Amino acid sequence: MKKWSILRPFDSLKFIGQKPVTIRVPFESKPTAERYRGFHINDLEKCIGCGTCAEICDNDAIRMVPMAGVEKETGKSDKRPAIDYGRCCWCGLCVDICTTNSLGMTQEYIHIDPDVNTFYILPDMEGIHKTEYPQGYTADEEVNFLDLERVPMKELQAEERKDSFIEIVKGFSKEEAQKEASRCVACGLCTDTCPAHMNIPEYIDAVWRDDIEEAGRQIYKNNPLPDVCGRICTHNCETACSIGNRGEPISIRWLKRYAMDAIPVGDYRSLVDQKVVKPLGKNIAVVGGGSSGLSAGYYLALMGYGVTIYEAYPEAGGMMRYGIPEYRLPYDVLDKDIRFIEELGVTIKTGTRVGEDVSLDRLHEENDAVLIATGFHEGRSTRTPGTDHENVYQAVDLLAKITMGEEIRVDEKIVVIGGGNVAMDIARSLGRKQMQKYGKLDVTVTSLESRDIMPADEEEILESQEEGLAFYPGRGPSEVRTADGKVTGLKTVKCTRVFDENGRFSPQFDESDVMVLEGSMVIEAIGQAPDMAYLGEFSEQLEYDGRRLKVDEYFQTSLEWLFVSGDIIKGPDVINGIATGHQAAFGIDRYLQKAAQDELETIDQVMELVVDFEERSTSYVEKALSSGSCGTDTGCRRMLARFLERKKGFAGRIRDALSERNLRIHLRQELGREQHRYFDFALLDNLPEAAELPDKAAELPESAEGTRQKGISEHLSAGYRLYNDLLRLTANKELEFLFESLRDEYHEQLRIMQDLLGI
Amino acid sequence: MSEVLERINRSFDEPEDEHDEVREYTLFIGPNHPGIEGNFALKLSLEGDTIVRAKTDGGYLHRGFEKLMEERLFMQNIAIVCRICVPDPDPNEENYARAVEAIAGIEVPERAKWIRVLVLELSRIASHLFTFGGHAGTIGLYTMPNWSIADRDRILDLFEELTGGRVYHIYNMPGGVRRDFPDGFERRVHEVMDYIESRLPDYDDLFFNNAILRKRAEGIGVLTSDQAIRWGATGPNLRAVGIPADLRRDDTYEVYDKLEFDIPTLTGGDALDRLLVRRKEIEESIRIVRQVVDNIPSGKVWNKQPNPLKWRVPAGDAYVRTESSKGEYAYYMVSDGGQRPYRVHVRGASTTHGVHILENLLVGTRIEDASQVMFSLDACPPEVDR
């Protein structure tokens, strides 16, 4: 037989009777591979709604949608990913980049339905059909798209730093900053958490692009003390950072510092795009030149007010200067920020203590409004026996004296009481003084809180330990021991609990466990209190909320000319000081601009309209859907559903744009310039059909769908009014762009409604 | 034959004498035709049963991949490139990954290189099996597609297990591969390889030594070695004219230089030899796959790359090529230092085979062989259209 022949294929007859590969009777289902990329599942509890999945998605298949019952909280948004299987290509990139490992895929891959809407799902752990399916493709620890490790920050070593007040943290180089910035996924959860709502993803992106000017511009939008915040901010943003769920959060604070350090001081002015508008001829006095007072002064000056800040100390800066040691925040850095605020026209009267050098009453008479932004400068005493001795000091007093360069007593053995950041600051400062004076360091720190619940920043504690400070946490002071009139040490007992079951401060001690910490000098650093003696006679006229002054949402007290911000209202920390100062500035502006209320009322009206628009159109569409007026017409149902979805985004965006904070400052500027108001009449002309639609709807014959028609006409007229109002507000260039896009959406909605009405 | 050539040489624009006997007519094959792999059309001018002129008509599968890639982040593109060629997607992923690696200077872990070779060879076997079925279908031997495509499914099962996807693997990416072997994967690869190898004699009986194939395919669509070189044939089509060119040897990549395999060649240059070269290549691929699973080093499979949302590839360009089942498959990538490729050009092997060579080879063949010639060149229309 030839090698090839017509008979050769007949060899295949040997397969007759054998089990076929393709058609199996009875049917056997083939198990899916363990790693199969099927329909998505998402652990909605674990998911933080960062939207990184939507960012990486190739096909724009993932949309972040607001979810009922989910509230915004620190590090979590109120949105969750919804997936459109008309677009999804099952590549699984979303799974590999998920910041929380909540997103995964199942082994399920069949979905058949004539209704296209069922292909758009919000995945949860139950899967698309709520059936038990084994998990398929899941995140892998080895192949993980996110950059989870921080670029280490260069610092002075303990030996180099412990005898000097030179700044410890050296800052990022350009390469390091860009590498660190590249880790950011720009989810924006940090912005929500930051008290000042800084544009964090924007400036991180600018740092990454090496556009330092843009970074500075973004930073200055919400923070007039960026150099300070770049060093000592409490960085709530880093707590919220989505990368922190699986790795180390982005060093947001150091990136801010890098950006500000890279810009020469002389260029700050060009960064602030909000120019000072024409002076309004109104003056405001600010009591206290700390973070909050400076912040309020900055924003008020931008709005055109004359601002005078009264500062009791020889230099402005408040706790930033007199509380925080130089090795954490060098004074020249602080001076940079303050000088810039002064350049904008803010007058700072230093060495003027309100209540002594000038009375609050006089400030009231000479100014249109007064903001008090004094901080916590009074040290609290432990009231332990013996603390009235002259060698027992308050930490804040000593820190201020160190800043002012005054000679202070430094002994060879020092005991510090307190476990917070102030205790660390004074202990480390005194340690440095000891090194300079004696060449050796002997500072003992004791706190009620045990090591794990010490309130100081972890890095502060670790650095203190590196520098050689001795820690005795979990001990309560019971007596300052003296001999021959000199302090010899501090007797402490073991603290068994600090807080009771309800989280209230209620320490308990084990008196049998006694330890005496030796030292000839004892420092109390257990907390601070405000000194508000300057209020004088006004203190009786004011209303209080507990210990704090009672203020409304605009930071206005019960005396309408008196506003409050800073540590005495919220905090205490720098960033809350800045944020409340910013908000109080708007409150003052609102109070003083009652005359220009007409314009402001327009905003309020629009805000009302937005809410009204949203509620009414939602209820209408929901009614239409539930009353079954669409029947089985999937086209109609789909259109309504789409309308509902679009409308949500529409109203939400208007609301964001019109948030009072944003709008007031823009409007003030526009009004101040007295420029020709921008009306785009052409846009109005383009919408004659919008005006006619409600009438046309009313003309339609009465039918079972009466509700539907009424809803449409109401919706359209409300929408039309809203639209006109929005146009009037587009005097502002920044909002202009947004309204442009809103106009397009509104047109689309009109078209949808026209389709529905058949006109 | 000379009469036909004479007709070819004549200008086609020259109007035919209306009163002359109508000798030439036009026939369309495709774009939807079982004899064509994907959507593609041939516009044939015939005289009797003989093709005097052929014009390819592509574009039905044009999805604008090259342009799409310019709009997407470097890492996002890994989900797109595999779609350029459906039957043999992995050379796309390989090229894309290697192009980015070449521009950005990225190192790939040793284990990932071995895995890439495994994936490429499995894909080659699957693609050849697909072609055998297609070729057999064009000459009416419908048992072969049933067999070979069912056997190809076993390889797809392996892909499913390794990558999570059967057809589009989205597995190879800059820096390595996305996942390591699942447990017991090596054993199952061996099982499938043993099975495929055991099937080859059956294929011989049914198809390769079938007199119908021999009689139909022998001497059809003959490509001479001169023509092959001049017209830019690569891969099995070039090896079927006796030229042992293979990028795995000539411009070696990944770990092919560490593996033992032969480069089968034949000298006929006709449709049959092109088919038989592929038949022999399967044996070599099985050899390679076995070596890979037996000798693969341990280690990680991916070198960490920056956050894909903020990843800039330095400015530069790279031309990388891979020996796909169709021939030389290359990407030319240019980066301007941004987050997205500035330009990616895809050199599909099928562009030369499926357009230029096909148009030439069809001339003089009979209408019933047109599909066979196209399949013997293994031209993949999506690769032409990109």
Coordinates of C-alpha atoms in Angstrom, one line a residue, chain B:
Chain B
M1 CA -1.4 28.5 -19.3
S2 CA 0.3 30.8 -21.7
E3 CA -3.0 32.0 -23.0
V4 CA -4.0 32.9 -19.5
L5 CA -0.8 34.8 -18.9
E6 CA -1.3 36.7 -22.1
R7 CA -4.7 37.7 -20.8
I8 CA -3.2 38.9 -17.5
N9 CA -0.7 41.0 -19.3
R10 CA -3.3 42.7 -21.2
S11 CA -4.5 46.0 -19.7
F12 CA -7.8 45.4 -17.8
D13 CA -8.9 48.9 -18.4
E14 CA -9.1 48.1 -22.1
P15 CA -12.7 47.9 -22.9
E16 CA -13.9 44.5 -24.1
D17 CA -15.5 44.4 -27.4
E18 CA -19.2 44.3 -26.6
H19 CA -19.9 42.0 -29.4
D20 CA -17.1 39.7 -28.6
E21 CA -17.9 36.5 -26.8
V22 CA -18.2 37.2 -23.0
R23 CA -15.3 35.3 -21.7
E24 CA -14.6 36.9 -18.3
Y25 CA -16.8 37.2 -15.3
T26 CA -16.4 38.4 -11.7
L27 CA -17.3 36.4 -8.6
F28 CA -17.2 37.3 -4.9
I29 CA -16.1 34.9 -2.2
G30 CA -16.9 36.2 1.2
P31 CA -17.1 38.4 3.3
N32 CA -19.1 35.6 4.9
H33 CA -17.9 32.4 3.6
P34 CA -16.9 29.1 5.3
G35 CA -13.8 28.9 3.2
I36 CA -12.4 32.1 4.8
E37 CA -11.0 32.5 8.2
G38 CA -12.9 35.5 9.5
N39 CA -14.6 38.2 7.6
F40 CA -12.7 38.8 4.4
A41 CA -13.7 38.9 0.8
L42 CA -12.1 37.9 -2.5
K43 CA -13.1 39.5 -5.7
L44 CA -12.2 37.0 -8.4
S45 CA -12.2 37.5 -12.2
L46 CA -12.6 34.2 -13.9
E47 CA -12.4 32.8 -17.3
G48 CA -14.3 29.6 -17.2
D49 CA -13.2 27.9 -14.0
T50 CA -9.8 29.6 -14.0
I51 CA -8.9 32.6 -12.0
V52 CA -7.3 35.3 -14.1
R53 CA -7.2 38.0 -11.5
A54 CA -7.8 38.2 -7.8
K55 CA -8.4 41.2 -5.6
T56 CA -8.6 41.0 -1.9
D57 CA -11.2 43.0 -0.1
G58 CA -10.5 43.5 3.6
G59 CA -11.6 45.9 6.2
Y60 CA -14.6 44.0 7.5
L61 CA -12.7 43.4 10.7
H62 CA -11.1 46.8 11.1
R63 CA -11.5 47.8 14.7
G64 CA -8.8 50.4 14.8
F65 CA -6.5 48.7 17.3
E66 CA -3.5 50.8 16.5
K67 CA -5.4 54.0 17.1
L68 CA -7.1 52.6 20.2
M69 CA -3.8 51.8 21.7
E70 CA -2.8 55.4 21.4
E71 CA -5.8 56.4 23.6
R72 CA -5.2 53.9 26.4
L73 CA -2.7 53.6 29.2
F74 CA 0.2 51.3 28.7
M75 CA -1.2 48.7 31.1
Q76 CA -4.7 48.9 29.7
N77 CA -3.6 47.9 26.3
I78 CA -2.8 44.4 27.4
A79 CA -6.5 43.7 27.3
I80 CA -6.8 44.9 23.7
V81 CA -3.8 43.5 21.8
C82 CA -4.9 39.8 22.1
R83 CA -8.0 40.6 20.0
I84 CA -6.0 41.5 16.9
C85 CA -5.7 37.8 16.0
V86 CA -8.3 35.5 17.3
P87 CA -6.9 32.0 16.6
D88 CA -3.3 32.9 17.7
P89 CA -3.6 35.8 20.2
D90 CA -0.5 35.3 22.2
P91 CA 2.2 36.6 19.9
N92 CA 0.3 40.0 20.2
E93 CA 0.6 39.9 23.9
E94 CA 4.2 38.8 23.7
N95 CA 5.1 41.6 21.2
Y96 CA 3.3 44.3 23.2
A97 CA 5.0 43.3 26.4
R98 CA 8.4 43.0 24.9
A99 CA 8.1 46.3 23.1
V100 CA 7.3 48.1 26.3
E101 CA 10.0 46.2 28.1
A102 CA 12.5 47.2 25.4
I103 CA 11.6 50.9 25.6
A104 CA 11.4 51.1 29.4
G105 CA 14.3 48.8 30.0
I106 CA 12.3 46.4 32.1
E107 CA 13.7 43.1 33.3
V108 CA 11.6 40.0 33.1
P109 CA 12.0 37.2 35.7
E110 CA 13.4 34.0 34.3
R111 CA 10.4 31.9 35.1
A112 CA 8.1 34.3 33.3
K113 CA 10.2 33.9 30.2
W114 CA 9.8 30.2 30.3
I115 CA 6.0 30.6 30.9
R116 CA 5.8 32.9 27.9
V117 CA 7.5 30.3 25.7
L118 CA 5.0 27.7 26.9
V119 CA 2.1 30.0 26.2
L120 CA 3.4 30.8 22.7
E121 CA 3.9 27.2 21.8
L122 CA 0.5 26.1 23.1
S123 CA -1.0 28.9 21.1
R124 CA 0.9 27.7 18.0
I125 CA -0.4 24.2 18.3
A126 CA -3.9 25.5 18.8
S127 CA -3.7 27.8 15.8
H128 CA -2.3 25.0 13.6
L129 CA -5.1 22.6 14.6
F130 CA -7.5 25.3 13.7
T131 CA -5.9 25.7 10.3
F132 CA -6.0 22.0 9.6
G133 CA -9.7 22.0 10.3
G134 CA -10.2 25.0 8.1
H135 CA -8.1 23.7 5.3
A136 CA -9.9 20.3 5.3
G137 CA -13.2 22.1 5.3
T138 CA -12.3 23.9 2.1
I139 CA -11.9 20.6 0.2
G140 CA -14.9 18.9 1.8
L141 CA -13.3 16.8 4.4
Y142 CA -15.5 17.6 7.3
T143 CA -14.3 15.1 9.8
M144 CA -11.0 16.8 10.3
P145 CA -12.4 20.1 11.6
N146 CA -14.5 18.1 14.1
W147 CA -11.5 16.3 15.3
S148 CA -8.9 19.1 15.3
I149 CA -11.2 21.7 16.9
A150 CA -12.2 19.4 19.6
D151 CA -8.6 18.7 20.3
R152 CA -7.8 22.4 20.2
D153 CA -10.3 22.7 23.0
R154 CA -8.0 20.7 25.3
I155 CA -5.4 23.4 24.8
L156 CA -8.0 26.1 25.5
D157 CA -8.7 24.2 28.7
L158 CA -5.1 24.6 29.7
F159 CA -5.3 28.3 28.9
E160 CA -8.4 28.6 30.9
E161 CA -6.6 27.0 33.9
L162 CA -3.5 29.2 33.5
T163 CA -4.9 32.5 32.5
G164 CA -8.6 32.5 33.4
G165 CA -9.6 33.0 29.8
R166 CA -10.0 30.4 27.0
V167 CA -9.5 32.5 23.9
Y168 CA -8.4 35.9 25.1
H169 CA -5.8 35.3 27.7
I170 CA -4.7 38.8 28.7
Y171 CA -1.9 37.1 30.5
N172 CA 1.4 38.4 29.2
M173 CA 2.2 41.9 30.4
P174 CA 5.1 44.2 30.6
G175 CA 7.3 42.8 33.4
G176 CA 6.3 39.2 33.2
V177 CA 3.0 37.3 33.3
R178 CA -0.1 37.8 35.4
R179 CA -0.2 34.5 37.3
D180 CA 2.0 31.5 38.1
F181 CA 1.1 27.9 37.3
P182 CA -1.9 26.5 39.2
D183 CA -1.2 23.4 41.2
G184 CA -0.6 20.3 39.1
F185 CA -0.5 22.3 35.9
E186 CA 2.7 20.7 34.7
R187 CA 1.1 17.2 34.9
R188 CA -1.9 18.3 32.9
V189 CA 0.2 20.0 30.2
H190 CA 2.0 16.7 29.8
E191 CA -1.3 14.8 29.6
V192 CA -2.6 17.1 26.9
M193 CA 0.7 17.0 25.0
D194 CA 0.7 13.2 25.1
Y195 CA -2.9 13.2 23.9
I196 CA -2.2 15.6 21.0
E197 CA 0.9 13.5 20.0
S198 CA -1.1 10.3 20.1
R199 CA -3.6 12.0 17.8
L200 CA -1.1 12.9 15.1
P201 CA -1.1 9.4 13.5
D202 CA -4.9 9.6 13.4
Y203 CA -4.7 12.9 11.6
D204 CA -2.3 11.3 9.2
D205 CA -4.7 8.6 8.4
L206 CA -7.7 10.8 8.1
F207 CA -6.2 13.8 6.5
F208 CA -2.6 14.1 5.6
N209 CA -2.3 10.7 3.9
N210 CA -5.7 11.0 2.5
A211 CA -5.5 10.7 -1.3
I212 CA -8.2 13.4 -1.6
L213 CA -5.9 15.9 0.1
R214 CA -2.9 14.8 -1.8
K215 CA -4.6 15.0 -5.1
R216 CA -6.3 18.3 -4.4
A217 CA -3.5 20.1 -2.7
E218 CA -0.4 19.0 -4.5
G219 CA 0.9 21.5 -7.0
I220 CA -1.7 24.1 -6.0
G221 CA -0.7 27.6 -5.3
V222 CA 3.0 27.0 -5.8
L223 CA 5.3 29.5 -4.4
T224 CA 8.9 29.5 -5.6
S225 CA 11.7 30.4 -3.3
D226 CA 12.4 33.5 -5.3
Q227 CA 8.9 34.6 -5.1
A228 CA 8.6 33.8 -1.5
I229 CA 11.5 36.0 -0.7
R230 CA 10.6 38.8 -3.1
W231 CA 7.0 38.9 -1.8
G232 CA 7.9 38.8 1.8
A233 CA 6.7 35.4 2.9
T234 CA 7.6 34.3 6.4
G235 CA 7.0 31.5 8.8
P236 CA 5.7 28.1 7.6
N237 CA 5.0 29.5 4.2
L238 CA 8.7 30.4 3.7
R239 CA 9.8 27.1 5.3
A240 CA 7.6 25.2 2.8
V241 CA 9.9 26.4 0.0
G242 CA 13.0 25.0 1.7
I243 CA 14.3 28.1 3.5
P244 CA 14.8 27.3 7.2
A245 CA 14.1 30.8 8.5
D246 CA 12.6 31.0 12.0
L247 CA 12.8 33.9 14.3
R248 CA 13.1 31.6 17.3
R249 CA 16.5 30.8 16.0
D250 CA 17.4 33.8 13.8
D251 CA 16.5 36.5 16.3
T252 CA 16.0 34.5 19.4
Y253 CA 13.9 35.8 22.2
E254 CA 12.8 34.7 25.7
V255 CA 14.5 31.3 26.3
Y256 CA 14.3 29.7 22.9
D257 CA 18.1 29.6 22.7
K258 CA 18.0 27.2 25.7
L259 CA 15.6 24.8 24.1
E260 CA 16.2 22.0 21.6
F261 CA 14.0 21.9 18.6
D262 CA 14.3 21.5 14.8
I263 CA 13.0 23.7 12.1
P264 CA 11.1 21.5 9.6
T265 CA 11.3 22.5 6.0
L266 CA 9.9 21.1 2.8
T267 CA 10.7 22.1 -0.7
G268 CA 7.5 21.9 -2.7
G269 CA 6.1 25.3 -1.9
D270 CA 2.6 24.2 -2.8
A271 CA -0.5 24.1 -0.6
L272 CA 0.2 20.6 0.5
D273 CA 3.8 21.3 1.7
R274 CA 2.7 24.4 3.6
L275 CA 0.2 22.2 5.4
L276 CA 2.7 19.4 6.1
V277 CA 5.3 21.9 7.4
R278 CA 2.7 22.9 10.0
R279 CA 2.0 19.3 10.8
K280 CA 5.7 18.8 11.5
E281 CA 5.8 22.0 13.6
I282 CA 3.3 20.6 16.0
E283 CA 5.7 17.9 16.8
E284 CA 8.4 20.4 17.5
S285 CA 6.1 22.5 19.6
I286 CA 5.2 19.6 21.7
R287 CA 8.9 19.0 22.2
I288 CA 9.4 22.5 23.3
V289 CA 6.4 22.5 25.6
R290 CA 7.7 19.3 27.3
Q291 CA 11.1 20.8 27.8
V292 CA 9.5 23.9 29.3
V293 CA 7.4 22.2 31.9
D294 CA 10.3 19.9 32.8
N295 CA 13.0 22.5 33.1
I296 CA 11.2 25.7 34.2
P297 CA 13.1 27.4 37.0
S298 CA 11.3 28.5 40.1
G299 CA 10.9 32.1 41.1
K300 CA 8.6 35.0 40.7
V301 CA 6.6 35.6 37.5
W302 CA 6.4 39.4 37.4
N303 CA 8.7 42.2 38.2
K304 CA 6.8 45.0 40.0
Q305 CA 5.9 47.9 37.7
P306 CA 4.8 51.3 38.7
N307 CA 1.1 52.1 39.4
P308 CA -0.5 51.7 36.0
L309 CA -2.6 54.8 36.4
K310 CA 0.6 56.9 36.7
W311 CA 3.1 55.2 34.6
R312 CA 5.1 56.9 32.0
V313 CA 7.3 54.9 29.6
P314 CA 10.4 56.8 28.7
A315 CA 10.6 58.2 25.2
G316 CA 12.0 55.8 22.6
D317 CA 11.0 53.2 20.1
A318 CA 11.4 49.5 19.7
Y319 CA 10.8 47.0 16.9
V320 CA 10.1 43.5 18.4
R321 CA 9.2 40.4 16.5
T322 CA 7.9 37.0 17.3
E323 CA 7.6 33.8 15.3
S324 CA 3.8 33.4 15.3
S325 CA 2.0 30.4 13.8
K326 CA 1.5 32.6 10.7
G327 CA 5.0 33.9 10.4
E328 CA 6.9 37.0 11.4
Y329 CA 4.7 39.0 13.7
A330 CA 6.1 42.3 14.8
Y331 CA 5.2 45.5 16.7
Y332 CA 6.9 48.8 16.2
M333 CA 6.2 51.0 19.2
V334 CA 7.1 54.6 19.8
S335 CA 6.7 56.2 23.1
D336 CA 7.0 60.0 23.6
G337 CA 7.6 59.6 27.3
G338 CA 3.9 59.8 28.1
Q339 CA 1.4 57.6 29.7
R340 CA 0.1 56.1 26.4
P341 CA 2.0 54.8 23.4
Y342 CA 2.5 57.5 20.8
R343 CA 2.2 55.0 18.1
V344 CA 2.0 51.2 17.7
H345 CA 2.3 49.7 14.3
V346 CA 1.3 46.0 14.0
R347 CA 3.0 44.0 11.3
G348 CA 0.8 41.1 10.9
A349 CA 2.3 38.2 9.1
S350 CA -1.0 37.7 7.3
T351 CA -0.8 41.1 5.6
T352 CA 1.8 39.9 3.1
H353 CA 0.4 36.4 2.9
G354 CA -3.3 37.2 2.8
V355 CA -3.1 40.2 0.4
H356 CA -0.1 40.3 -1.8
I357 CA 0.9 36.7 -2.0
L358 CA -2.6 35.4 -2.2
E359 CA -3.5 37.8 -5.0
N360 CA -0.6 36.4 -7.0
L361 CA -1.0 32.8 -6.1
L362 CA -4.6 32.7 -7.0
V363 CA -4.0 33.6 -10.6
G364 CA -4.1 30.5 -12.7
T365 CA -5.7 28.3 -10.1
R366 CA -9.2 27.0 -10.4
I367 CA -12.2 28.4 -8.5
E368 CA -12.6 25.4 -6.2
D369 CA -9.1 25.8 -5.0
A370 CA -9.3 29.5 -4.1
S371 CA -10.3 28.9 -0.5
Q372 CA -7.7 26.1 -0.2
V373 CA -4.9 28.4 -1.3
M374 CA -6.0 31.0 1.2
F375 CA -6.1 28.5 4.0
S376 CA -2.8 27.0 3.0
L377 CA -1.2 30.5 3.5
D378 CA -2.9 30.6 6.9
A379 CA -3.9 34.2 6.4
C380 CA -5.8 35.6 9.3
P381 CA -8.0 38.5 8.2
P382 CA -8.2 40.3 11.6
E383 CA -4.5 40.5 11.5
V384 CA -4.6 42.2 8.1
D385 CA -7.2 44.7 9.2
R386 CA -5.9 45.4 12.8

